[in-house]
Amino acid sequence: MEKFKNIVLVGFMGVGKGALARELVRRDPSLYALDTDDMIESLTNTRIKKIFATAGEAAFRALEQKTADWLAENVTNAVISTGGGFYKVKNISAIGTVVYLKADFDWILARILGAPNAKKKLKKRPLFQDVEKAKKLFEERFEAYEKIADIVLDVTETDTEETAKKLLEKLKRGN
Ligand code: S3P
């Protein structure tokens, strides 16, 4: 694949950003997969859920900004999956090509609930404890994701392999 700085995957909780990053790296071994939530957990040696519970959401957002600054400065050739609120960092475009994985809320919910480890997936996400509140957050963010994206990929009803193929084609074509 042609070289680019990084691919930054953004989108709502549970849309499949991590799974897509792993699939892209499987297809192109010259890339490396990173995940901003994992980076924050290893940096602080604390689970995201605990950071929210003890330090609060603002502290978590500050850690996301620190992570964004470090990635923009130091990382290339990576596919970076991000937390659902990472799109708010001030320098996201400096990290790489921003790809928004767009999907219906109901499809996302079904994807999470249909996973074999659904309980665990829900438990680790402090902002997905209440479905109605999560839906409201989704509606609040919907347009903002599109605004900051270089590429919008509709992934509703699409499996990870198909999405990876679509994205690689788009990147090749340059749109
Ligand atoms: C969040 C999404 C989570 C995680 C944190 C906050 C959000 O990541 O960063 O719980 O604000 O949407 P996922 O999108 O991987 O669930």
XYZ file of N, CA and C and ligand atoms in Angstrom:
541
model
N 0.845 -1.200 0.000
C 0.000 0.000 0.000
C 0.880 1.249 0.000
N 0.389 2.266 -0.645
C 1.134 3.529 -0.653
C 1.316 4.033 0.775
N 2.421 4.714 1.020
C 2.680 5.165 2.385
C 1.817 6.369 2.759
N 1.368 6.379 3.978
C 0.622 7.500 4.516
C 1.075 7.589 5.952
N 0.744 8.669 6.628
C 1.256 8.792 7.992
C 0.675 7.687 8.883
N -0.579 7.767 9.174
C -1.285 6.719 9.926
C -2.734 6.705 9.460
N -3.437 5.621 9.779
C -4.893 5.598 9.616
C -5.470 5.712 11.026
N -6.380 6.657 11.228
C -6.978 6.856 12.552
C -8.460 6.490 12.452
N -8.854 5.444 13.148
C -10.247 4.983 13.063
C -11.067 5.606 14.183
N -12.100 6.354 13.808
C -12.978 6.963 14.809
C -14.410 6.461 14.606
N -15.213 6.625 15.643
C -16.609 6.214 15.546
C -17.124 5.798 16.911
N -18.403 5.491 16.963
C -19.053 5.239 18.251
C -18.570 3.934 18.894
N -18.735 3.858 20.210
C -18.397 2.636 20.958
C -19.032 1.415 20.308
N -18.257 0.372 20.149
C -18.808 -0.898 19.673
C -18.985 -1.002 18.171
N -18.545 -0.003 17.404
C -18.770 -0.045 15.951
C -17.774 -0.982 15.241
N -16.682 -1.323 15.949
C -15.733 -2.284 15.361
C -14.395 -1.680 14.948
N -13.967 -0.604 15.631
C -12.709 0.066 15.282
C -11.513 -0.857 15.535
N -11.490 -1.514 16.691
C -10.361 -2.399 17.026
C -10.293 -3.595 16.083
N -11.441 -4.189 15.808
C -11.482 -5.360 14.918
C -10.994 -4.972 13.521
N -11.385 -3.787 13.056
C -10.952 -3.349 11.723
C -9.443 -3.091 11.703
N -8.925 -2.484 12.761
C -7.475 -2.228 12.818
C -6.723 -3.561 12.713
N -7.177 -4.557 13.442
C -6.486 -5.866 13.416
C -6.596 -6.500 12.036
N -7.740 -6.360 11.387
C -7.921 -6.941 10.051
C -7.022 -6.227 9.025
N -6.894 -4.915 9.125
C -6.050 -4.169 8.177
C -4.585 -4.579 8.322
N -4.171 -4.771 9.542
C -2.780 -5.158 9.802
C -2.521 -6.590 9.334
N -3.542 -7.422 9.435
C -3.414 -8.800 8.941
C -3.203 -8.772 7.414
N -3.887 -7.853 6.752
C -3.770 -7.773 5.295
C -2.497 -7.076 4.848
N -1.988 -6.167 5.640
C -0.776 -5.444 5.268
C 0.208 -5.467 6.436
N 1.097 -6.454 6.441
C 2.000 -6.613 7.582
C 3.009 -5.471 7.750
N 3.054 -4.519 6.793
C 3.961 -3.384 6.997
C 3.367 -2.375 7.989
N 2.082 -2.572 8.306
C 1.426 -1.667 9.262
C 1.469 -2.267 10.671
N 1.158 -1.448 11.665
C 1.111 -1.920 13.052
C -0.176 -1.386 13.677
N -0.839 -2.193 14.502
C -2.104 -1.756 15.120
C -1.870 -1.201 16.527
N -2.455 -0.029 16.781
C -2.407 0.566 18.125
C -3.829 0.940 18.520
N -4.090 0.985 19.808
C -5.425 1.357 20.287
C -5.268 2.384 21.408
N -5.931 3.528 21.282
C -5.681 4.605 22.254
C -6.143 4.225 23.671
N -7.233 3.460 23.781
C -7.660 3.035 25.126
C -6.595 2.126 25.754
N -6.058 1.201 24.942
C -5.009 0.309 25.470
C -3.776 1.118 25.880
N -3.447 2.122 25.070
C -2.261 2.943 25.389
C -2.467 3.672 26.714
N -3.685 4.199 26.909
C -3.974 4.930 28.154
C -3.945 3.971 29.350
N -4.465 2.772 29.156
C -4.450 1.801 30.255
C -3.013 1.411 30.612
N -2.157 1.259 29.601
C -0.790 0.857 29.951
C 0.005 2.042 30.504
N -0.293 3.234 30.012
C 0.392 4.426 30.527
C 0.090 4.634 32.014
N -1.174 4.435 32.379
C -1.602 4.738 33.750
C -1.660 3.490 34.630
N -1.506 2.336 33.996
C -1.669 1.052 34.698
C -3.044 0.977 35.379
N -4.028 1.532 34.726
C -5.378 1.586 35.303
C -6.398 1.321 34.198
N -7.432 0.575 34.502
C -8.507 0.325 33.532
C -9.296 1.617 33.266
N -9.789 1.744 32.015
C -10.575 2.933 31.638
C -11.733 3.148 32.624
N -12.407 2.039 32.934
C -13.563 2.110 33.826
C -13.168 2.748 35.166
N -11.998 2.366 35.663
C -11.534 2.893 36.950
C -11.113 4.363 36.815
N -10.515 4.727 35.691
C -10.128 6.137 35.498
C -11.384 7.007 35.565
N -12.452 6.565 34.871
C -13.720 7.319 34.909
C -14.248 7.401 36.349
N -14.189 6.277 37.066
C -14.795 6.220 38.403
C -14.000 7.025 39.427
N -12.680 7.064 39.301
C -11.887 7.722 40.345
C -11.432 9.129 39.944
N -10.870 9.266 38.746
C -10.355 10.583 38.335
C -11.415 11.399 37.594
N -12.373 10.717 36.973
C -13.449 11.412 36.256
C -13.201 11.518 34.759
N -14.271 11.848 34.027
C -14.186 11.890 32.563
C -13.197 12.948 32.068
N -13.141 14.112 32.728
C -12.243 15.185 32.249
C -10.791 14.715 32.291
N -10.452 13.973 33.325
C -9.078 13.455 33.433
C -8.806 12.465 32.303
N -9.800 11.661 31.988
C -9.639 10.708 30.876
C -9.442 11.456 29.559
N -10.231 12.513 29.332
C -10.088 13.284 28.083
C -8.700 13.925 27.992
N -8.151 14.345 29.131
C -6.795 14.921 29.128
C -5.775 13.835 28.731
N -6.011 12.618 29.175
C -5.106 11.516 28.793
C -5.236 11.224 27.303
N -6.442 11.373 26.755
C -6.613 11.183 25.313
C -5.820 12.251 24.554
N -5.857 13.493 25.052
C -5.108 14.567 24.371
C -3.608 14.306 24.440
N -3.143 13.849 25.590
C -1.705 13.523 25.739
C -1.321 12.429 24.744
N -2.204 11.448 24.608
C -1.953 10.340 23.678
C -1.930 10.852 22.236
N -2.852 11.737 21.905
C -2.899 12.313 20.551
C -1.611 13.080 20.259
N -1.150 13.864 21.215
C 0.072 14.659 21.014
C 1.263 13.733 20.772
N 1.320 12.665 21.547
C 2.449 11.734 21.419
C 2.391 11.004 20.073
N 1.205 10.575 19.690
C 1.061 9.864 18.404
C 1.450 10.776 17.242
N 0.973 12.021 17.275
C 1.250 12.952 16.175
C 2.754 13.183 16.042
N 3.420 13.176 17.137
C 4.859 13.466 17.148
C 5.713 12.248 16.789
N 5.256 11.066 17.172
C 6.174 9.910 17.167
C 5.805 8.717 16.296
N 4.592 8.644 15.786
C 4.160 7.380 15.176
C 3.856 7.530 13.683
N 4.307 6.533 12.906
C 3.933 6.450 11.486
C 3.608 4.993 11.159
N 2.956 4.797 10.014
C 2.636 3.448 9.509
C 1.820 2.595 10.475
N 0.960 3.235 11.239
C 0.109 2.477 12.162
C -1.362 2.676 11.802
N -2.145 1.657 12.143
C -3.595 1.803 12.119
C -3.987 1.995 13.574
N -4.598 3.136 13.873
C -4.858 3.482 15.271
C -6.359 3.460 15.533
N -6.812 2.504 16.340
C -8.217 2.521 16.740
C -8.313 3.416 17.973
N -9.425 4.130 18.069
C -9.538 5.138 19.136
C -10.802 4.912 19.959
N -10.842 5.486 21.157
C -12.060 5.459 21.957
C -13.112 6.331 21.276
N -14.368 6.065 21.573
C -15.468 6.769 20.905
C -15.473 8.287 21.075
N -14.735 8.809 22.087
C -14.709 10.257 22.300
C -13.403 10.891 21.857
N -12.526 10.100 21.289
C -11.186 10.591 20.913
C -11.251 11.644 19.808
N -12.350 11.618 19.034
C -12.479 12.582 17.924
C -12.408 14.026 18.416
N -12.573 14.224 19.744
C -12.576 15.585 20.293
C -11.175 16.158 20.505
N -10.135 15.347 20.367
C -8.791 15.907 20.574
C -8.541 17.001 19.535
N -7.694 17.973 19.901
C -7.616 19.171 19.043
C -6.772 18.974 17.788
N -5.960 17.928 17.750
C -5.029 17.786 16.621
C -5.185 16.458 15.886
N -6.393 15.946 15.777
C -6.558 14.591 15.229
C -5.984 14.462 13.805
N -6.121 15.510 13.001
C -5.636 15.406 11.614
C -4.123 15.348 11.529
N -3.461 15.827 12.570
C -1.995 15.764 12.581
C -1.514 14.325 12.804
N -2.395 13.454 13.260
C -1.990 12.061 13.510
C -2.020 11.263 12.211
N -3.002 11.537 11.357
C -3.078 10.782 10.108
C -4.415 10.971 9.408
N -4.710 10.049 8.493
C -5.967 10.087 7.743
C -7.088 9.582 8.651
N -8.077 10.436 8.877
C -9.137 10.080 9.834
C -10.279 9.371 9.104
N -10.567 8.162 9.537
C -11.616 7.355 8.910
C -12.741 7.142 9.921
N -13.925 7.614 9.567
C -15.091 7.473 10.452
C -15.887 6.233 10.059
N -16.033 5.328 11.013
C -16.874 4.142 10.797
C -18.286 4.513 11.240
N -19.145 4.640 10.235
C -20.499 5.133 10.479
C -21.479 3.962 10.478
N -22.364 3.930 11.468
C -23.372 2.858 11.498
C -24.581 3.308 12.294
N -25.699 2.629 12.099
C -26.922 2.909 12.873
C -26.717 2.489 14.328
N -27.349 3.228 15.227
C -27.228 2.866 16.643
C -27.742 1.446 16.889
N -28.858 1.077 16.276
C -29.437 -0.248 16.542
C -28.507 -1.371 16.077
N -27.813 -1.134 14.977
C -26.858 -2.144 14.488
C -25.685 -2.278 15.466
N -25.212 -1.123 15.972
C -24.099 -1.142 16.931
C -24.513 -1.909 18.190
N -25.712 -1.603 18.677
C -26.207 -2.267 19.886
C -26.304 -3.774 19.658
N -26.846 -4.168 18.518
C -26.978 -5.597 18.215
C -25.593 -6.245 18.094
N -24.630 -5.503 17.548
C -23.267 -6.039 17.395
C -22.652 -6.314 18.779
N -22.864 -5.368 19.691
C -22.308 -5.555 21.041
C -23.021 -6.714 21.741
N -24.348 -6.703 21.692
C -25.120 -7.725 22.416
C -24.931 -9.114 21.815
N -24.596 -9.166 20.538
C -24.415 -10.455 19.863
C -23.029 -11.045 20.037
N -22.105 -10.272 20.621
C -20.736 -10.779 20.800
C -20.733 -11.842 21.902
N -19.867 -12.850 21.772
C -19.848 -13.908 22.782
C -19.532 -13.369 24.178
N -18.751 -12.284 24.242
C -18.404 -11.688 25.542
C -19.125 -10.354 25.750
N -20.419 -10.343 25.396
C -21.205 -9.103 25.425
C -21.180 -8.424 26.803
N -21.297 -9.220 27.846
C -21.367 -8.658 29.204
C -20.103 -7.867 29.517
N -18.975 -8.476 29.155
C -17.675 -7.850 29.410
C -17.530 -6.570 28.583
N -17.996 -6.653 27.329
C -17.897 -5.491 26.428
C -18.681 -4.303 26.974
N -19.831 -4.586 27.573
C -20.647 -3.515 28.136
C -20.058 -3.013 29.450
N -19.598 -3.945 30.260
C -19.108 -3.606 31.596
C -17.914 -2.647 31.556
N -17.050 -2.836 30.551
C -15.839 -2.004 30.526
C -16.093 -0.594 29.967
N -17.335 -0.341 29.496
C -17.623 0.964 28.880
C -18.532 1.806 29.774
N -17.937 2.728 30.551
C -18.751 3.506 31.497
C -19.861 4.315 30.826
N -19.680 4.691 29.564
C -20.712 5.509 28.900
C -21.738 4.655 28.157
N -21.668 3.320 28.362
C -22.660 2.437 27.718
C -23.374 1.600 28.775
N -23.554 2.185 29.975
C -24.213 1.446 31.046
C -25.724 1.515 30.914
N -26.180 2.564 30.235
C -27.625 2.772 30.071
C -27.876 2.997 28.576
N -28.709 2.149 27.978
C -28.884 2.190 26.521
C -29.460 3.529 26.055
N -30.425 4.065 26.810
C -31.027 5.340 26.392
C -30.005 6.475 26.415
N -29.163 6.470 27.462
C -28.122 7.520 27.563
C -27.107 7.354 26.437
N -26.768 6.114 26.112
C -25.799 5.864 25.034
C -26.377 6.339 23.703
N -27.667 6.107 23.522
C -28.310 6.529 22.265
C -28.290 8.057 22.136
N -28.499 8.727 23.260
C -28.472 10.190 23.260
C -27.070 10.694 22.888
N -26.074 10.056 23.465
C -24.682 10.423 23.178
C -24.382 10.209 21.692
N -24.884 9.104 21.171
C -24.705 8.788 19.746
C -25.294 9.914 18.889
N -26.505 10.334 19.260
C -27.159 11.393 18.473
C -26.416 12.723 18.575
N -25.854 12.975 19.756
C -25.084 14.221 19.939
C -23.813 14.229 19.087
N -23.224 13.046 18.920
C -21.909 12.984 18.272
C -21.950 12.758 16.768
N -23.064 12.231 16.312
C -23.219 11.770 14.942
C -22.583 12.689 13.892
N -22.962 13.975 13.956
C -22.478 14.914 12.929
C -21.026 15.302 13.149
N -20.628 15.352 14.404
C -19.254 15.769 14.721
C -18.241 14.779 14.147
N -18.565 13.495 14.189
C -17.648 12.496 13.616
C -17.433 12.786 12.123
N -18.529 13.049 11.424
C -18.415 13.291 9.969
C -17.583 14.519 9.682
N -17.760 15.533 10.507
C -17.073 16.802 10.289
C -15.559 16.645 10.306
N -15.057 15.828 11.219
C -13.590 15.738 11.347
C -12.993 14.647 10.460
N -13.844 13.860 9.771
C -13.329 12.708 9.021
C -12.834 13.088 7.624
N -11.747 12.429 7.198
C -11.303 12.540 5.803
C -12.081 11.542 4.955
N -12.389 10.404 5.543
C -13.111 9.344 4.836
C -14.257 8.867 5.724
N -15.447 8.734 5.136
C -16.586 8.181 5.881
C -16.904 6.815 5.284
N -16.929 5.799 6.146
C -17.230 4.441 5.669
C -18.508 3.981 6.335
N -19.520 3.672 5.548
C -20.747 3.151 6.156
C -20.544 1.664 6.413
N -20.576 1.269 7.672
C -20.275 -0.129 8.007
C -21.505 -0.897 8.490
N -22.670 -0.265 8.464
C -23.894 -0.947 8.892
C -24.079 -2.225 8.089
N -24.352 -3.319 8.794
C -24.581 -4.637 8.155
C -23.360 -5.152 7.387
N -22.186 -4.611 7.654
C -21.002 -5.052 6.909
C -20.035 -5.741 7.858
N -19.469 -6.893 7.434
C -18.525 -7.539 8.354
C -17.135 -6.907 8.199
N -16.275 -7.233 9.132
C -14.971 -6.568 9.221
C -14.134 -6.774 7.960
N -14.178 -7.992 7.406
C -13.366 -8.267 6.211
C -13.791 -7.393 5.040
N -15.105 -7.287 4.859
C -15.651 -6.470 3.776
C -15.273 -4.985 3.977
N -15.379 -4.527 5.213
C -15.032 -3.135 5.518
C -13.556 -2.878 5.230
N -12.708 -3.821 5.603
C -11.260 -3.657 5.368
C -10.993 -3.542 3.870
N -11.646 -4.398 3.098
C -11.469 -4.362 1.636
C -11.873 -2.993 1.096
N -13.070 -2.541 1.529
C -13.593 -1.246 1.066
C -12.628 -0.117 1.402
N -12.109 -0.132 2.612
C -11.232 0.961 3.038
C -9.925 0.937 2.247
N -9.359 -0.230 2.033
C -8.096 -0.302 1.289
C -8.290 0.191 -0.137
N -9.442 -0.141 -0.722
C -9.732 0.364 -2.082
C -9.825 1.889 -2.086
N -10.538 2.418 -1.110
C -10.699 3.875 -1.022
C -9.344 4.555 -0.850
N -8.500 3.998 0.002
C -7.189 4.614 0.247
C -6.347 4.575 -1.025
N -6.456 3.494 -1.754
C -5.712 3.361 -3.017
C -6.166 4.416 -4.017
N -7.516 4.592 -4.088
C -8.065 5.578 -5.020
C -7.821 7.014 -4.560
N -7.517 7.132 -3.239
C -7.259 8.459 -2.687
C -8.511 9.258 -2.370
N -9.618 8.554 -1.988
C -10.808 9.306 -1.528
C -11.457 8.652 -0.321
C -15.679 6.316 25.169
C -15.443 5.180 24.421
C -14.595 4.078 24.926
C -13.578 4.596 25.935
C -14.257 5.347 27.024
C -15.055 6.546 26.500
C -16.548 7.377 24.601
O -13.926 3.449 23.835
O -12.613 5.409 25.306
O -15.079 4.448 27.706
O -16.507 8.541 25.063
O -17.289 7.074 23.623
P -14.670 2.471 22.727
O -15.165 3.367 21.639
O -13.598 1.548 22.288
O -15.760 1.793 23.464
